[in-house]
JSON list of C-alpha atoms in Angstrom, two decimals:
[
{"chain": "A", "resi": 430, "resn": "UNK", "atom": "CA", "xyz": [18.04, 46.13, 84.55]},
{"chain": "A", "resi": 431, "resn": "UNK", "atom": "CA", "xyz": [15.90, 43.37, 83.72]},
{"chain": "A", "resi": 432, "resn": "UNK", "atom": "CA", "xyz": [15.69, 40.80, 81.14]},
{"chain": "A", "resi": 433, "resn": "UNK", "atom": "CA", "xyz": [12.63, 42.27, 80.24]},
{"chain": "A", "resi": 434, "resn": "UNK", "atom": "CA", "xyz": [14.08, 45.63, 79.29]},
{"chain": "A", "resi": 435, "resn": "UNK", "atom": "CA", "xyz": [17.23, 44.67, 77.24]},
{"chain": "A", "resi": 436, "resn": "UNK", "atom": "CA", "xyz": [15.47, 42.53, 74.96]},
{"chain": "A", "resi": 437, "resn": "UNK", "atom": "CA", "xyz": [13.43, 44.89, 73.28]},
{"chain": "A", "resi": 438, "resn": "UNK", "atom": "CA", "xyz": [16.50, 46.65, 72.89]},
{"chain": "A", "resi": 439, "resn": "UNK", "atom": "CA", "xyz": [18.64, 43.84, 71.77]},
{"chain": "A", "resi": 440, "resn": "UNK", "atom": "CA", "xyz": [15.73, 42.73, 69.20]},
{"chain": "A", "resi": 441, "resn": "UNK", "atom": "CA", "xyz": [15.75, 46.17, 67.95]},
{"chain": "A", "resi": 442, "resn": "UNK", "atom": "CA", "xyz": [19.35, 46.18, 67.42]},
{"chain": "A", "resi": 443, "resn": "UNK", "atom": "CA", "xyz": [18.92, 42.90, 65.75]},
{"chain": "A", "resi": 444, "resn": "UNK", "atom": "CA", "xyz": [15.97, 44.18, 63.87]},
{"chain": "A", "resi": 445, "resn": "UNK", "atom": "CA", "xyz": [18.19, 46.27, 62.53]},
{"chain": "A", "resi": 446, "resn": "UNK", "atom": "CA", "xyz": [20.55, 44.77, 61.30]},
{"chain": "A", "resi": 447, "resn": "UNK", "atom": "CA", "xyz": [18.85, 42.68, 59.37]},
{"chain": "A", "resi": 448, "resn": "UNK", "atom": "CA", "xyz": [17.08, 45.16, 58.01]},
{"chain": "A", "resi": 449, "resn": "UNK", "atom": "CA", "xyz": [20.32, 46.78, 56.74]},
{"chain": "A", "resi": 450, "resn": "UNK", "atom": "CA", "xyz": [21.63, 43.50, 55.37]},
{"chain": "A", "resi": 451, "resn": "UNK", "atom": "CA", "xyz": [18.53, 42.70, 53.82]},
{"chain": "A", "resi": 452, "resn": "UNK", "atom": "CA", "xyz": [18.69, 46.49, 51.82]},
{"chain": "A", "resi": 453, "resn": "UNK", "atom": "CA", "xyz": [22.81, 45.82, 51.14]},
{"chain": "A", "resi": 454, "resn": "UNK", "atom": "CA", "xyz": [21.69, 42.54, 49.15]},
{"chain": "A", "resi": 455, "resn": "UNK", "atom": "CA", "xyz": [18.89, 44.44, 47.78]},
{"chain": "A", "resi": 456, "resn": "UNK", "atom": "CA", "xyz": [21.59, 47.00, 46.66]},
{"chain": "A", "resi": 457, "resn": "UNK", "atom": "CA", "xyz": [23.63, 44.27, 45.22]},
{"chain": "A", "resi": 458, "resn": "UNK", "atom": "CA", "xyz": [21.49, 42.44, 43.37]},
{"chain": "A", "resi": 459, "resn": "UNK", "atom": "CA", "xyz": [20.19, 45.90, 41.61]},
{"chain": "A", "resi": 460, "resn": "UNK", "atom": "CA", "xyz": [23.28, 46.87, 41.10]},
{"chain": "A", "resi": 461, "resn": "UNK", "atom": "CA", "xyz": [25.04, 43.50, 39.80]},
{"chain": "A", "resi": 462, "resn": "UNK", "atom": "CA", "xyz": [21.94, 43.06, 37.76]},
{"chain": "A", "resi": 463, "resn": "UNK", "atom": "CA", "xyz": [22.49, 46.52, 35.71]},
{"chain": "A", "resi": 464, "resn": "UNK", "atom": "CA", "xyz": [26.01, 46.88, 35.98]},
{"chain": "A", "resi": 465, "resn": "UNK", "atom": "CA", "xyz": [27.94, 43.01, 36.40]},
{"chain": "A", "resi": 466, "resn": "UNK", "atom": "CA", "xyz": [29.69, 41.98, 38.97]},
{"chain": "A", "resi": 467, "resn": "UNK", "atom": "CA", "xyz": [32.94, 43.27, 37.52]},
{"chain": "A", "resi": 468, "resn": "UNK", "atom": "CA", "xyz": [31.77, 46.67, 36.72]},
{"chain": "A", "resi": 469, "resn": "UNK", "atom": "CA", "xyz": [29.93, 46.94, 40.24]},
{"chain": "A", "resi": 470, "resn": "UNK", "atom": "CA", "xyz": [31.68, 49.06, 43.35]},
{"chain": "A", "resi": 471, "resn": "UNK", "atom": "CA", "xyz": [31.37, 48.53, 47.23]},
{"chain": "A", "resi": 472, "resn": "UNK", "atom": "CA", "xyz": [30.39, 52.15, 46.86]},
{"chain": "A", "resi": 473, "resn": "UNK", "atom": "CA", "xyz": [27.73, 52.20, 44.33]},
{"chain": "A", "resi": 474, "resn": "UNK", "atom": "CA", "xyz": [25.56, 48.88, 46.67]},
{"chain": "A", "resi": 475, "resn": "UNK", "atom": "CA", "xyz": [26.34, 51.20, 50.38]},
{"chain": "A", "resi": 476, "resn": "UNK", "atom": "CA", "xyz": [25.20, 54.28, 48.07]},
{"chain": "A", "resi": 477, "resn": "UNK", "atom": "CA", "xyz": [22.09, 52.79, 46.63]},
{"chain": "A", "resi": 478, "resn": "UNK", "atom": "CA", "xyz": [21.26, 50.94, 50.20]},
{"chain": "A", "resi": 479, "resn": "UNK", "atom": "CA", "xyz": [21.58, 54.02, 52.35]},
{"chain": "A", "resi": 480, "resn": "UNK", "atom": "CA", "xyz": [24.15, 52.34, 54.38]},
{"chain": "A", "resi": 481, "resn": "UNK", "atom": "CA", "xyz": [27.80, 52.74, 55.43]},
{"chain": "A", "resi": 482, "resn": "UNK", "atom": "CA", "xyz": [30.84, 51.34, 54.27]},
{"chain": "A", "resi": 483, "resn": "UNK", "atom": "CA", "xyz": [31.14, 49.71, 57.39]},
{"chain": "A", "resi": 484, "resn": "UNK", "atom": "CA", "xyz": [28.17, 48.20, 57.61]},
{"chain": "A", "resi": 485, "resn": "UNK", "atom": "CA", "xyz": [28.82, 45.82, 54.86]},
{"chain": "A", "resi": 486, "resn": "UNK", "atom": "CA", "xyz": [31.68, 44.79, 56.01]},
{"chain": "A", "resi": 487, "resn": "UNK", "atom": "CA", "xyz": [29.96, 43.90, 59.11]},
{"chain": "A", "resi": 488, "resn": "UNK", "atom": "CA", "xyz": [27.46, 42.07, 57.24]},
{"chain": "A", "resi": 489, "resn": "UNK", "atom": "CA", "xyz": [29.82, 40.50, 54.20]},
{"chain": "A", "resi": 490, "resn": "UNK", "atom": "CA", "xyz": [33.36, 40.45, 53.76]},
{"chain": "A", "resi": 491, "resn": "UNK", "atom": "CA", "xyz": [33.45, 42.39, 50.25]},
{"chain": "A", "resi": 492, "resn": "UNK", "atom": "CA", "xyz": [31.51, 42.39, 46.80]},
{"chain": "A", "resi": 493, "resn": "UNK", "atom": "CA", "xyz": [32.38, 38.47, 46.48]},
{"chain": "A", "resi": 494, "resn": "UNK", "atom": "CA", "xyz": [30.72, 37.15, 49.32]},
{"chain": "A", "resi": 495, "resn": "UNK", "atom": "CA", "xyz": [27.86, 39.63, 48.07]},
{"chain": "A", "resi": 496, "resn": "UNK", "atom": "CA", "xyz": [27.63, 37.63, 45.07]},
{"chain": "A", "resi": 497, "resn": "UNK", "atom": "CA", "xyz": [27.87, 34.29, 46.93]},
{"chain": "A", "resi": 498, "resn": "UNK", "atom": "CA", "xyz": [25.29, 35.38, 49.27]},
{"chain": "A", "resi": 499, "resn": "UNK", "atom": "CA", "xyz": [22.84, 36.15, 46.68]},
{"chain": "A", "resi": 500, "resn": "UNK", "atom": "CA", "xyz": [23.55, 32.92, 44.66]},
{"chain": "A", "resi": 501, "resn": "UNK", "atom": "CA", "xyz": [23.08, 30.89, 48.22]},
{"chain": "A", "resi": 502, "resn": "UNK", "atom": "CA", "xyz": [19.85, 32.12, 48.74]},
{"chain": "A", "resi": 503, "resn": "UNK", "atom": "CA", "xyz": [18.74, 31.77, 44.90]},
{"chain": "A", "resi": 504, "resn": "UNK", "atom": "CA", "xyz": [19.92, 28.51, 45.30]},
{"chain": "A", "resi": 505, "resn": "UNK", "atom": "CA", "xyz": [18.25, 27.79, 48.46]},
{"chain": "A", "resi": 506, "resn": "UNK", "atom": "CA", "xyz": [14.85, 29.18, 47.45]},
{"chain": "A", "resi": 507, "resn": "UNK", "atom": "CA", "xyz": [15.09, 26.89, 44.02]},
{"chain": "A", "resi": 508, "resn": "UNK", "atom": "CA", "xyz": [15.55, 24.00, 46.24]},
{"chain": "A", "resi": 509, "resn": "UNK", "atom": "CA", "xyz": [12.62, 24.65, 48.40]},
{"chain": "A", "resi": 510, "resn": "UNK", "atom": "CA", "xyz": [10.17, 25.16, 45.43]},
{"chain": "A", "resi": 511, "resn": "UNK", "atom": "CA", "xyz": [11.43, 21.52, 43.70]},
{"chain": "A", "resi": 512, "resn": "UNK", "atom": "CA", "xyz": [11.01, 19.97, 46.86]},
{"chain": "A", "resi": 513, "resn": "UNK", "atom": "CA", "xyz": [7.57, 21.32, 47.51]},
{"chain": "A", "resi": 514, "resn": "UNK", "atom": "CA", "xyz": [6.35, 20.47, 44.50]},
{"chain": "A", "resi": 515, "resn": "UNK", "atom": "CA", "xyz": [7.97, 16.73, 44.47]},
{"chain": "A", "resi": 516, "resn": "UNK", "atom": "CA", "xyz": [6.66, 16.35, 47.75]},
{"chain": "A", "resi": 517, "resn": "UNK", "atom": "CA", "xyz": [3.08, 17.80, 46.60]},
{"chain": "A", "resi": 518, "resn": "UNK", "atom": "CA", "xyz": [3.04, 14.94, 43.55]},
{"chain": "A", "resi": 519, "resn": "UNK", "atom": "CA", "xyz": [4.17, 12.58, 45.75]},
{"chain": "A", "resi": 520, "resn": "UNK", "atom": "CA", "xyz": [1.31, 13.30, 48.58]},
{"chain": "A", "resi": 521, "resn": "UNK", "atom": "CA", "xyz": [-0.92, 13.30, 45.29]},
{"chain": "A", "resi": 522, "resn": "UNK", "atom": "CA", "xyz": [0.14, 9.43, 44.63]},
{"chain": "A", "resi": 523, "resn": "UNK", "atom": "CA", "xyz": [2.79, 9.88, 42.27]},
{"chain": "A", "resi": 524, "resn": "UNK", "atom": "CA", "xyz": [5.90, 7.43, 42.62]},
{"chain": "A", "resi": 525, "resn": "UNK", "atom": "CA", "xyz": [7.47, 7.75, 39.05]},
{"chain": "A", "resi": 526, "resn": "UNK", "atom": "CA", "xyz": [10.53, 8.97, 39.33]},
{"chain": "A", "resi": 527, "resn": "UNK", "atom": "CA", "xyz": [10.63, 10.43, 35.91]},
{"chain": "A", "resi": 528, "resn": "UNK", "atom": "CA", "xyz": [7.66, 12.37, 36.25]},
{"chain": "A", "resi": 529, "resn": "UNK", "atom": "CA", "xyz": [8.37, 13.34, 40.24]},
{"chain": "A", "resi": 530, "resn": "UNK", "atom": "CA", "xyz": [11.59, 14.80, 38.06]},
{"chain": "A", "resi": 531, "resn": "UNK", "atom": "CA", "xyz": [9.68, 16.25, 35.63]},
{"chain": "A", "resi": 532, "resn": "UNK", "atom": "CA", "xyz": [7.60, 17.80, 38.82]},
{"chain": "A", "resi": 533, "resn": "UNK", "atom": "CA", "xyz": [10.54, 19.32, 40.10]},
{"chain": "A", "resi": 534, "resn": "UNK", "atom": "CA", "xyz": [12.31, 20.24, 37.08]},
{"chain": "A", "resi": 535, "resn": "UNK", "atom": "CA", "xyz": [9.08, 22.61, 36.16]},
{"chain": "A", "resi": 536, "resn": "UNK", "atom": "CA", "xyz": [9.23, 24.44, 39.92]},
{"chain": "A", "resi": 537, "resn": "UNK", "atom": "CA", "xyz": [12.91, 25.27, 38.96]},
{"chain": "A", "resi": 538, "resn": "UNK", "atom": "CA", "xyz": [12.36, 26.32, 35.74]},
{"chain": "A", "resi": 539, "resn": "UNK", "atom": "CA", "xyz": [9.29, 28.49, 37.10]},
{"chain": "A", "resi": 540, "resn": "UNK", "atom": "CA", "xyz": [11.23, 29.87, 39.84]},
{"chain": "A", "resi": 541, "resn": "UNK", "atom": "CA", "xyz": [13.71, 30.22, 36.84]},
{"chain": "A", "resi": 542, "resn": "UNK", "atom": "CA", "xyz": [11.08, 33.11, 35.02]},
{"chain": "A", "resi": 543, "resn": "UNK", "atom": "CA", "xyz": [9.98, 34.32, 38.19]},
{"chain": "A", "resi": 544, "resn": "UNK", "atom": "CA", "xyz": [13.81, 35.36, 39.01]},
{"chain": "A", "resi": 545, "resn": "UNK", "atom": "CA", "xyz": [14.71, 35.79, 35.59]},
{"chain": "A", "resi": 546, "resn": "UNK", "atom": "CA", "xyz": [17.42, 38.75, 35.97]},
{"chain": "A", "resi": 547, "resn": "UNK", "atom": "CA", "xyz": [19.11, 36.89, 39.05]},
{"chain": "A", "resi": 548, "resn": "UNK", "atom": "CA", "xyz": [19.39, 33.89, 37.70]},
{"chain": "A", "resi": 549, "resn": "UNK", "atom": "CA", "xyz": [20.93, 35.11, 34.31]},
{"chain": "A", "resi": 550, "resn": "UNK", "atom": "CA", "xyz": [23.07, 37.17, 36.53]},
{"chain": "A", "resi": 551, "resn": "UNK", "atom": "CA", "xyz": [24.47, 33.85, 37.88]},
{"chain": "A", "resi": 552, "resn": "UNK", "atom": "CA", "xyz": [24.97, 32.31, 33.85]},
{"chain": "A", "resi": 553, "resn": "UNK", "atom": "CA", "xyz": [26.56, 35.28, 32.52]},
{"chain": "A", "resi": 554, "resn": "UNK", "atom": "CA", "xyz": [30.27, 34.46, 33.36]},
{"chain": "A", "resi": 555, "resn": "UNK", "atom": "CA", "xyz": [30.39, 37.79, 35.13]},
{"chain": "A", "resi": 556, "resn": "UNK", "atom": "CA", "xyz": [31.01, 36.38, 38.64]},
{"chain": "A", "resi": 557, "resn": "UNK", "atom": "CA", "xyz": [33.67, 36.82, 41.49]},
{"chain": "A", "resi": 558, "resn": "UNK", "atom": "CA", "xyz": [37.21, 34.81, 40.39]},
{"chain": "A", "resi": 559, "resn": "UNK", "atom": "CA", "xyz": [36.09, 31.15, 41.35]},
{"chain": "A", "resi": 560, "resn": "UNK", "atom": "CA", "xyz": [32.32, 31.04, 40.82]},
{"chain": "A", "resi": 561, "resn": "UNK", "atom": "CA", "xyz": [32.73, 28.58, 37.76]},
{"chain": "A", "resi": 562, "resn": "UNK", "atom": "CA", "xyz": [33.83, 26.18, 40.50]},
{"chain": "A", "resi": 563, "resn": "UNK", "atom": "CA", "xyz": [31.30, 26.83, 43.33]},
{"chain": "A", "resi": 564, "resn": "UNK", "atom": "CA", "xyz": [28.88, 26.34, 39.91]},
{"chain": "A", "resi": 565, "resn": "UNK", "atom": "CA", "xyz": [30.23, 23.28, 39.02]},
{"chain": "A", "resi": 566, "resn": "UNK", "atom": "CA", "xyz": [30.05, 21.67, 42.29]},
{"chain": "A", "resi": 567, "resn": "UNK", "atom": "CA", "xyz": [26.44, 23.10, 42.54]},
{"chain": "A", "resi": 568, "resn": "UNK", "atom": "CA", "xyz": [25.78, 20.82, 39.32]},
{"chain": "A", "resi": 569, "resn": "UNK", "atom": "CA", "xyz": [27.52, 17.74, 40.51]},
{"chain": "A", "resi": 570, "resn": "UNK", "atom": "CA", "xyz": [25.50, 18.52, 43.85]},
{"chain": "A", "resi": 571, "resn": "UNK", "atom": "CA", "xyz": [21.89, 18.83, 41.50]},
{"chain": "A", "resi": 572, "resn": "UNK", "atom": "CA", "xyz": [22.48, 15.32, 39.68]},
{"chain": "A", "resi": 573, "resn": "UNK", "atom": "CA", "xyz": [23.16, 13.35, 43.08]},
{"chain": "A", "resi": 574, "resn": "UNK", "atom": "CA", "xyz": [19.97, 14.46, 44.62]},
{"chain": "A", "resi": 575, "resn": "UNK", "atom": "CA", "xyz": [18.42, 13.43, 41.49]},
{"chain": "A", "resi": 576, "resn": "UNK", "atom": "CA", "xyz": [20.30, 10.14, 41.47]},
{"chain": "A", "resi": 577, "resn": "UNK", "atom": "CA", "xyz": [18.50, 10.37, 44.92]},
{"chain": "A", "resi": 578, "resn": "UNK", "atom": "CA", "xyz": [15.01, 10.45, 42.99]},
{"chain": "A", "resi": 579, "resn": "UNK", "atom": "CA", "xyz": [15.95, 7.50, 40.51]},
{"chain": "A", "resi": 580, "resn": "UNK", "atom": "CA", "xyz": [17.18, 5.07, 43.09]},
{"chain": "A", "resi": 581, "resn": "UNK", "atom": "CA", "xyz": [19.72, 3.13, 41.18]},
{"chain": "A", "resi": 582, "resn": "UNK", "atom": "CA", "xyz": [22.82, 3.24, 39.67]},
{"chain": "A", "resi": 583, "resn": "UNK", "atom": "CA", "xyz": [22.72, 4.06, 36.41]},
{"chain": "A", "resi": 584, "resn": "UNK", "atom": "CA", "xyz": [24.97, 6.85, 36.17]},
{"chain": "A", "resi": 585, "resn": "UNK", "atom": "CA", "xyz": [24.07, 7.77, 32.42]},
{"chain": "A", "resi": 586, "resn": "UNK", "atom": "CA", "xyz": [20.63, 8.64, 32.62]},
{"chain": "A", "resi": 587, "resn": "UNK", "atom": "CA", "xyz": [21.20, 11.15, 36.04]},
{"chain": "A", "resi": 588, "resn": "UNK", "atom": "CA", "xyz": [24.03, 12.97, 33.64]},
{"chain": "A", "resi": 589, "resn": "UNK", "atom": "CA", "xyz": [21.32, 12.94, 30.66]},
{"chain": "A", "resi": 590, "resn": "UNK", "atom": "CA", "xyz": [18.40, 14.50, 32.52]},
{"chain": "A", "resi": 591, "resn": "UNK", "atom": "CA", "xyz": [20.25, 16.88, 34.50]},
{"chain": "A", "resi": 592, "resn": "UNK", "atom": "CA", "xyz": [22.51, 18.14, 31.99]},
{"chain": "A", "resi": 593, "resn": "UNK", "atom": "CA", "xyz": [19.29, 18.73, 29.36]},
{"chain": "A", "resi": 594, "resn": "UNK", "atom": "CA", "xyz": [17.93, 20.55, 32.29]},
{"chain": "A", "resi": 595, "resn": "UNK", "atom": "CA", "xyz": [20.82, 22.79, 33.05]},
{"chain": "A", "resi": 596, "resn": "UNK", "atom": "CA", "xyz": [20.89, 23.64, 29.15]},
{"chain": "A", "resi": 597, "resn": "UNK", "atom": "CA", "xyz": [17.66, 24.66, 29.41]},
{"chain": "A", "resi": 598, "resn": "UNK", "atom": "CA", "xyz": [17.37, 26.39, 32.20]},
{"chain": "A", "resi": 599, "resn": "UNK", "atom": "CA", "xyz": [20.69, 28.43, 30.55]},
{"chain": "A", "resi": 600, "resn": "UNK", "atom": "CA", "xyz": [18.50, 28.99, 27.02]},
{"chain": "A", "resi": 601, "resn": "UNK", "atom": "CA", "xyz": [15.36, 29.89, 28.52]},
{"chain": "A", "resi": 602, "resn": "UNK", "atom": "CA", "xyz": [16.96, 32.38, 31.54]},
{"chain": "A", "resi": 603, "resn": "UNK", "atom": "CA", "xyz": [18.91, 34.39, 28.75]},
{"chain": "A", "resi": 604, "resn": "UNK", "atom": "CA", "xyz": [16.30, 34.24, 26.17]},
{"chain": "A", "resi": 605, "resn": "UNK", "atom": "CA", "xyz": [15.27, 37.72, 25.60]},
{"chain": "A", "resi": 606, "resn": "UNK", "atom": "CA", "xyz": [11.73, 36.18, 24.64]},
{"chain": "A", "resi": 607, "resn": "UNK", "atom": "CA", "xyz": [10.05, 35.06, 27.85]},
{"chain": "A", "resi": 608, "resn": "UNK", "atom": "CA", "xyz": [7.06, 33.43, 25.61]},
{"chain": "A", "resi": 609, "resn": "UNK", "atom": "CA", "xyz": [9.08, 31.50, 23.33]},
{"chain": "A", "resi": 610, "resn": "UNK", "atom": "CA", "xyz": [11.15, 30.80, 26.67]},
{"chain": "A", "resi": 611, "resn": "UNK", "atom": "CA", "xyz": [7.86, 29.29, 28.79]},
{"chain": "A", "resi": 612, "resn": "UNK", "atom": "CA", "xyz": [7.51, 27.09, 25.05]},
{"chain": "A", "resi": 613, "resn": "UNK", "atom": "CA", "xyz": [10.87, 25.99, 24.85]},
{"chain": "A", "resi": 614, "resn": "UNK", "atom": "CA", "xyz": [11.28, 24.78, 28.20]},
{"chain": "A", "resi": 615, "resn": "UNK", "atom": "CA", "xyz": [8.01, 23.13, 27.79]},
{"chain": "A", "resi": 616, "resn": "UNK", "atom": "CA", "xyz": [9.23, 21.35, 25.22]},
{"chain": "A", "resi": 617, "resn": "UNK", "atom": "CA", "xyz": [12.46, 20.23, 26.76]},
{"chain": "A", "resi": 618, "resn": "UNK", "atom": "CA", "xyz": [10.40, 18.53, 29.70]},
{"chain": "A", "resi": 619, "resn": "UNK", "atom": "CA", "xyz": [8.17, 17.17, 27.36]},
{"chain": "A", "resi": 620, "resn": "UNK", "atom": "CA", "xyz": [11.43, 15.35, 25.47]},
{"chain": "A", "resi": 621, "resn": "UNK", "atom": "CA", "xyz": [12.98, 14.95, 28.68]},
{"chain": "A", "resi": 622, "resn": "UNK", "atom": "CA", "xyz": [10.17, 12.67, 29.83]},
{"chain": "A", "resi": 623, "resn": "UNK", "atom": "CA", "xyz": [9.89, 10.42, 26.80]},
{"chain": "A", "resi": 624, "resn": "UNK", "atom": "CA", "xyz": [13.79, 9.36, 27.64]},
{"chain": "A", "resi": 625, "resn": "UNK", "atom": "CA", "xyz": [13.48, 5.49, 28.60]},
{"chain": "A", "resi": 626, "resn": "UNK", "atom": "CA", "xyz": [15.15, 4.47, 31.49]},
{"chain": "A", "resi": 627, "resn": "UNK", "atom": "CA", "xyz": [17.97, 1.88, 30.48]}
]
């Protein structure tokens, strides 16, 4: 056989099976979302994906890495819309750090409302044995990039901004009122950029 005819095959096969790991985190995520992680079965995210035991253990090593998977890619999709939009003010002309923070800080917080059930999935406490730690270093990972964006040393005002952020972004992703959430956090940025730099 040619190369020719097994790569249809092969990109079929890996067509595939990313299709079937894109429904098992599908699965999950429904399924964490309405149930917890704790409550939540290996059985109930094959059942609800259409797919086989098997196949998720192809895919993920058990309901943990599940979790972790969805969290990465949260993550990784928060990052990308801060750095677009820190990149976007800075192509505009902006070099204040504060407000290039302030710039980012709103893309998280939007991304925030437009994931709202995945990211309160991720505050709840309700996560695989260890998760407080993998957040923790997530937030200690957050406040050097945005030492990153304040170029200098001072320590202090990296913890303040960054912690007032994280608070927020905790109150207004397990708000049950999205309006008085989109106000709140308005608010907080709005405070958050009057803090003088030391």
């Amino acid at each position: 056989m040619s190369s020719d005819t097994e790569r249809p095959v092969t990109v079929r096969t890996s067509e595939r099976g990313a299709a079937t790991r894109g429904a098992l985190l599908d699965a999950a995520r429904e399924i964490f979302i309405s149930r917890g992680f704790a409550e939540a079965g290996v059985t109930d995210v094959v059942s609800r994906a259409g797919a086989s035991v098997g196949s998720l253990y192809h895919h993920f090593s058990g309901k943990a890495d599940l979790y972790l998977t969805l969290f990465e890619e949260f993550q990784s999709r928060q990052t990308q819309r801060t750095k677009q939009a820190v990149q976007a003010a800075r192509g505009e002309g902006e070099g204040d750090p504060m407000r290039l923070f302030i710039t980012g800080a709103r893309a998280y917080l939007e991304g925030c409302f437009d994931e709202r059930e995945l990211a309160a999935l991720f505050l709840r406490g309700d996560g695989p044995p260890g998760f407080e730690v993998i957040m923790r270093d997530r937030m200690r990972q957050w406040a050097r990039r945005n030492a990153a964006l304040f170029e200098d040393d001072n320590g202090a005002l990296v913890v303040v901004v960054t912690g007032a952020l994280a608070a927020a972004v905790s109150e207004v992703v397990l708000s049950e009122d999205v309006a008085a959430a989109r106000s709140f956090s308005q608010d907080v940025l709005t405070i958050i950029g009057q803090i003088p730099r030391p």
